[in-house]
Short mmCIF file of C-alpha atoms in Angstrom, two decimals:
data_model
loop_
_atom_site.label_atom_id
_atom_site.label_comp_id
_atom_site.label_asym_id
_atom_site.label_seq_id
_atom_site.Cartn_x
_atom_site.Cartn_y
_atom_site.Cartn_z
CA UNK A 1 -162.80 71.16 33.75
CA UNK A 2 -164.31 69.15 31.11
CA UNK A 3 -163.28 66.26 33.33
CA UNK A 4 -164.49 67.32 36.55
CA UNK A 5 -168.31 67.66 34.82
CA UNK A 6 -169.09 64.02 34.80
CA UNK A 7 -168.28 63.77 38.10
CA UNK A 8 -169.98 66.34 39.00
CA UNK A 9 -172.92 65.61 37.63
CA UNK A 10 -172.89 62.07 38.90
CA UNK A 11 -172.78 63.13 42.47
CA UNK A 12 -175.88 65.62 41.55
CA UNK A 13 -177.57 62.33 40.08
CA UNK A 14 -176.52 60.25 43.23
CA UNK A 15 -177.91 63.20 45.52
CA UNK A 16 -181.19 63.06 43.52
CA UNK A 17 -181.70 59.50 43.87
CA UNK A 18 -180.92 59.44 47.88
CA UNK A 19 -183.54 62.22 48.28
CA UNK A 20 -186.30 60.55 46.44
CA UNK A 21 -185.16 57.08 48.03
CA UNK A 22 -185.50 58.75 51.48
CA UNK A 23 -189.28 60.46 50.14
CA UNK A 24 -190.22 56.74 49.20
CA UNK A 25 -189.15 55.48 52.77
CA UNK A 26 -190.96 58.46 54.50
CA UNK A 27 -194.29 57.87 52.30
CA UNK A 28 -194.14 54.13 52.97
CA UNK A 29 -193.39 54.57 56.88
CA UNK A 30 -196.13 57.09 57.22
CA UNK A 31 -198.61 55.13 55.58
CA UNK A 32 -198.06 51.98 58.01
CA UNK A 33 -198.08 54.00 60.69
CA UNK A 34 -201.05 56.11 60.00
CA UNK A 35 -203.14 52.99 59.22
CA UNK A 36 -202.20 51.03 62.17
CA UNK A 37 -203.58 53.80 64.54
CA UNK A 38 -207.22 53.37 62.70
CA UNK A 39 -210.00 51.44 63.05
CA UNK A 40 -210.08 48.21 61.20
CA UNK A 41 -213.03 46.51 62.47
CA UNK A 42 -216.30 47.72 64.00
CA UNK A 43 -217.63 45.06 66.33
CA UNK A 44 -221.52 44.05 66.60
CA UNK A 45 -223.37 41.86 69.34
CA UNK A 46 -226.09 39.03 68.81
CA UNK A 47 -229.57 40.84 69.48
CA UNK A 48 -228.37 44.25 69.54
CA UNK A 49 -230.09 46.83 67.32
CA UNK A 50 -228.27 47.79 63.97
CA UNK A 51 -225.28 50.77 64.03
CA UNK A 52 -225.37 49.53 68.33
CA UNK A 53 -221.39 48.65 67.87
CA UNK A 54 -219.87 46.69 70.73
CA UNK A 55 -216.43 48.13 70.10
CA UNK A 56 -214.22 49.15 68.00
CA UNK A 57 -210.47 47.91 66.72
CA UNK A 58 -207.32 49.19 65.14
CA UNK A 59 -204.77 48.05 63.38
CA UNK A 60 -202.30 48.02 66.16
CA UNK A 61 -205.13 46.27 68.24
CA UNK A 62 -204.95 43.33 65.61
CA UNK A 63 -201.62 43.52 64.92
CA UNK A 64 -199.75 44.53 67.79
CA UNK A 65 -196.19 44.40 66.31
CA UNK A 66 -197.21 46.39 62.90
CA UNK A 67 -196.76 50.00 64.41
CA UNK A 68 -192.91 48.71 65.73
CA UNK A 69 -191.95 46.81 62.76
CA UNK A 70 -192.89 50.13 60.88
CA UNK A 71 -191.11 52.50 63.10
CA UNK A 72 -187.92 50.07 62.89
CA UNK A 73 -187.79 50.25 59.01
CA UNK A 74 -187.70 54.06 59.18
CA UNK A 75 -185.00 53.66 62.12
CA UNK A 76 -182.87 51.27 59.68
CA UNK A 77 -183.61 54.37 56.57
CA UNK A 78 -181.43 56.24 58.54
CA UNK A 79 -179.15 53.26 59.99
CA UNK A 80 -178.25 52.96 55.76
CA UNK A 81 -177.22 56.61 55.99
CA UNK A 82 -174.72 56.41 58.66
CA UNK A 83 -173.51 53.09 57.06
CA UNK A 84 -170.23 52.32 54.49
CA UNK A 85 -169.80 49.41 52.28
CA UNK A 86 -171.01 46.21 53.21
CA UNK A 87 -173.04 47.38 56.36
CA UNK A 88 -175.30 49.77 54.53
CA UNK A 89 -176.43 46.76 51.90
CA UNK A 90 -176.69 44.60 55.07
CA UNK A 91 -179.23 47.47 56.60
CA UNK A 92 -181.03 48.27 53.53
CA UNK A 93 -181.78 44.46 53.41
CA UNK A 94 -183.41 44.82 56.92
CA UNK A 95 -185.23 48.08 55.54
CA UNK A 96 -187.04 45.88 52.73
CA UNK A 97 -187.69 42.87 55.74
CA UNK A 98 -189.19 44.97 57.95
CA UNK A 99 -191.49 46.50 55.08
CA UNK A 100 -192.48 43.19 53.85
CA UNK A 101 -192.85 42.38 57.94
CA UNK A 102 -195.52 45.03 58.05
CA UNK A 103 -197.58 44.12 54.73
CA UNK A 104 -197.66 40.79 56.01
CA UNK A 105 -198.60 41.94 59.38
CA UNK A 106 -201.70 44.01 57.70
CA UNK A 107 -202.59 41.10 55.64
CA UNK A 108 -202.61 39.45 59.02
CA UNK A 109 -204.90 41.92 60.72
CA UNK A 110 -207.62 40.91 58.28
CA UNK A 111 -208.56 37.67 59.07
CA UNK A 112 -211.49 36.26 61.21
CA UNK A 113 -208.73 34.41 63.78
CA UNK A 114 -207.14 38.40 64.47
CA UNK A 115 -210.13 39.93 65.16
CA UNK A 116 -211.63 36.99 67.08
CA UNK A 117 -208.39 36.81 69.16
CA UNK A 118 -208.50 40.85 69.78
CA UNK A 119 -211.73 40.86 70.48
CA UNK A 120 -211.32 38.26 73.44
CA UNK A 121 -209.22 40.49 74.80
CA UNK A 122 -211.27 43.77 75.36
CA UNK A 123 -212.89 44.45 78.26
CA UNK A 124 -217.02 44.63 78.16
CA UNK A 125 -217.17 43.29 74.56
CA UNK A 126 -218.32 39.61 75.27
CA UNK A 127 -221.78 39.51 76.16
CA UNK A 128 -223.95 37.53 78.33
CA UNK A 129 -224.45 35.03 74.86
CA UNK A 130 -221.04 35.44 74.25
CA UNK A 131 -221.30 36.15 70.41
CA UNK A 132 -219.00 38.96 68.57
CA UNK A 133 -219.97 40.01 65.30
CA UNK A 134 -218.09 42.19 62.96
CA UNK A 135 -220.37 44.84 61.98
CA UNK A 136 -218.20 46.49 59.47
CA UNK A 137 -214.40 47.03 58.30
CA UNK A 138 -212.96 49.98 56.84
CA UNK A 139 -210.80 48.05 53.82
CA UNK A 140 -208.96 51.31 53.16
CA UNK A 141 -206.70 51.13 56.21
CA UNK A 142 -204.99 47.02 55.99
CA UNK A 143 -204.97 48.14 52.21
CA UNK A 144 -202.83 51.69 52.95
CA UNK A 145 -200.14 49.63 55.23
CA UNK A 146 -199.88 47.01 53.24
CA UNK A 147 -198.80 49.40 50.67
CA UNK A 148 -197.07 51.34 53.01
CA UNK A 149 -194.64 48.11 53.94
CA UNK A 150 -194.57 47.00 50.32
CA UNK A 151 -193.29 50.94 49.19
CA UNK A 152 -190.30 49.70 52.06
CA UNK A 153 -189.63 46.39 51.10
CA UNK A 154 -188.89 47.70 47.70
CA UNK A 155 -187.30 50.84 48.94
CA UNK A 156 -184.88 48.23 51.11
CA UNK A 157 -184.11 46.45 48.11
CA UNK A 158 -183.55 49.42 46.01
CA UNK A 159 -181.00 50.76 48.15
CA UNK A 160 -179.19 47.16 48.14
CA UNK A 161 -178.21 48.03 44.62
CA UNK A 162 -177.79 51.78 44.67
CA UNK A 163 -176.46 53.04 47.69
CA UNK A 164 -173.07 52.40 47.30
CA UNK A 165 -173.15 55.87 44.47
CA UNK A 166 -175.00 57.34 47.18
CA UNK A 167 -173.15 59.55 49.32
CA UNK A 168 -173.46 59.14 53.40
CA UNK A 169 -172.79 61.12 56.88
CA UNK A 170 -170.03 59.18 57.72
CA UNK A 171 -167.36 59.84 54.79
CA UNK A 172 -167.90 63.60 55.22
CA UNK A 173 -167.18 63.11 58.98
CA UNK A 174 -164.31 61.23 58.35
CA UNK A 175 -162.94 63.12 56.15
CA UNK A 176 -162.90 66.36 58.35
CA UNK A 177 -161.36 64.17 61.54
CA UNK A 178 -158.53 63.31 58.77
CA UNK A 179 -157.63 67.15 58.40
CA UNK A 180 -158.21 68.04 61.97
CA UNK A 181 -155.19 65.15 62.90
CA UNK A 182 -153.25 66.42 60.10
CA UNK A 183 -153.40 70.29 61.55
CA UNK A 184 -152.89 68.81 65.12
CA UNK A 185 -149.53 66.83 64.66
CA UNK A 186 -148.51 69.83 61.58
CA UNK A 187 -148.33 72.17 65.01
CA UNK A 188 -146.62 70.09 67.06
CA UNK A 189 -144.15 69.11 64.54
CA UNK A 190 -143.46 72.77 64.01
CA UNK A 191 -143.93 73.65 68.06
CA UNK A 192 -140.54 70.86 68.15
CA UNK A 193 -138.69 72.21 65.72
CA UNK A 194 -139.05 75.88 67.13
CA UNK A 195 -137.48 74.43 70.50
CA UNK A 196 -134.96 72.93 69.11
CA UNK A 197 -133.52 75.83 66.99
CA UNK A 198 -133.71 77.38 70.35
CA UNK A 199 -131.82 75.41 71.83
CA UNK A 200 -129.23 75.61 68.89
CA UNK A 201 -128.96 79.40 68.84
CA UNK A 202 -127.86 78.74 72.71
CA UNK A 203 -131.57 79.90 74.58
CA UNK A 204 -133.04 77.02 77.25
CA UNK A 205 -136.85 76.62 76.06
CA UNK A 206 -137.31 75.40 79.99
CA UNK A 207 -136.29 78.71 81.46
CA UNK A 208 -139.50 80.12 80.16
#
């Protein structure tokens, strides 16, 4: 018994550090996401009257890959999960890409080129003058989902050097598959050797 502790208690550890790996990954991924779907920008026209906003755009209007690239991280938290071995250090590299993908991508969303560019593109915005003006930006938002991907990227790279301790779906899986084949050719070993000390004590199995 004394034996069996450690181990025991580094399985508890490992389960403890998967959990609050997999809290990290939710926390960063929720950020990005709720960010993206804000407003960023508040768009003003030449000669219009102060607070008379032209339009309005979000984070997924100036960055139109950042709400996938988030949603693909948290897909890849629970690709590293499923994974064994050299595939799960392979996926929880993607995990910290992705994150830094989406910090760059709010970084991105912040310059005069992005909102210039989105703001081309809405309908009713460009005026007779043709001048856009930002009125105002809400800082809070590009600053949340750039934390957001930076809490992945260094979630990803966590789990590159601790989830091998960590336990995963697919070993438990396996393992029960492993004693279901071992029941399933136990009974037809035995089914064959009940026929054939049938057919030794003189009764023909095929009659029946």
């Amino acid at each position: 018994m004394t034996a069996a502790a450690p181990a025991r208690d580094r399985a508890r550890t490992a389960r403890r550090s998967l959990l609050a790996w997999l809290a990290a990954c939710a926390v960063g991924g929720g950020l990005a996401l709720l960010a993206a779907g804000r407003v960023w920008v508040t768009l003003g026209t030449a000669g219009s009257p102060a607070g008379a906003g032209a339009g309005s755009l979000t984070g997924n209007d100036l960055v139109a890959w950042l709400t996938p690239a988030a949603l693909a991280a948290l897909a890849a938290v629970l690709a590293v999960l499923a994974a064994r071995g050299v595939a799960r250090r392979v996926t929880s590299a993607v995990v910290a890409l992705l994150g830094l993908a989406v910090a760059a991508g709010a970084w991105d969303g912040t310059r005069g080129g992005a909102i210039a560019a989105a703001a081309g593109h809405m309908t009713g915005v460009v005026t007779a003058a043709g001048h856009i003006s930002v009125e105002s930006r809400a800082w809070a938002w590009p600053v949340l989902a750039a934390a957001g991907g930076l809490v992945l990227a260094g979630a990803g790279a966590a789990a590159a050097v601790l989830s091998p301790r960590w336990p995963g779906m697919s070993s438990r899986y396996e393992r029960g598959t492993g004693r279901a084949e071992t029941g399933g050719a136990g009974r037809v070993k035995d089914a064959d050797r009940a026929m054939w000390d049938a057919i030794d004590e003189g009764d023909d199995p095929t009659v029946r």
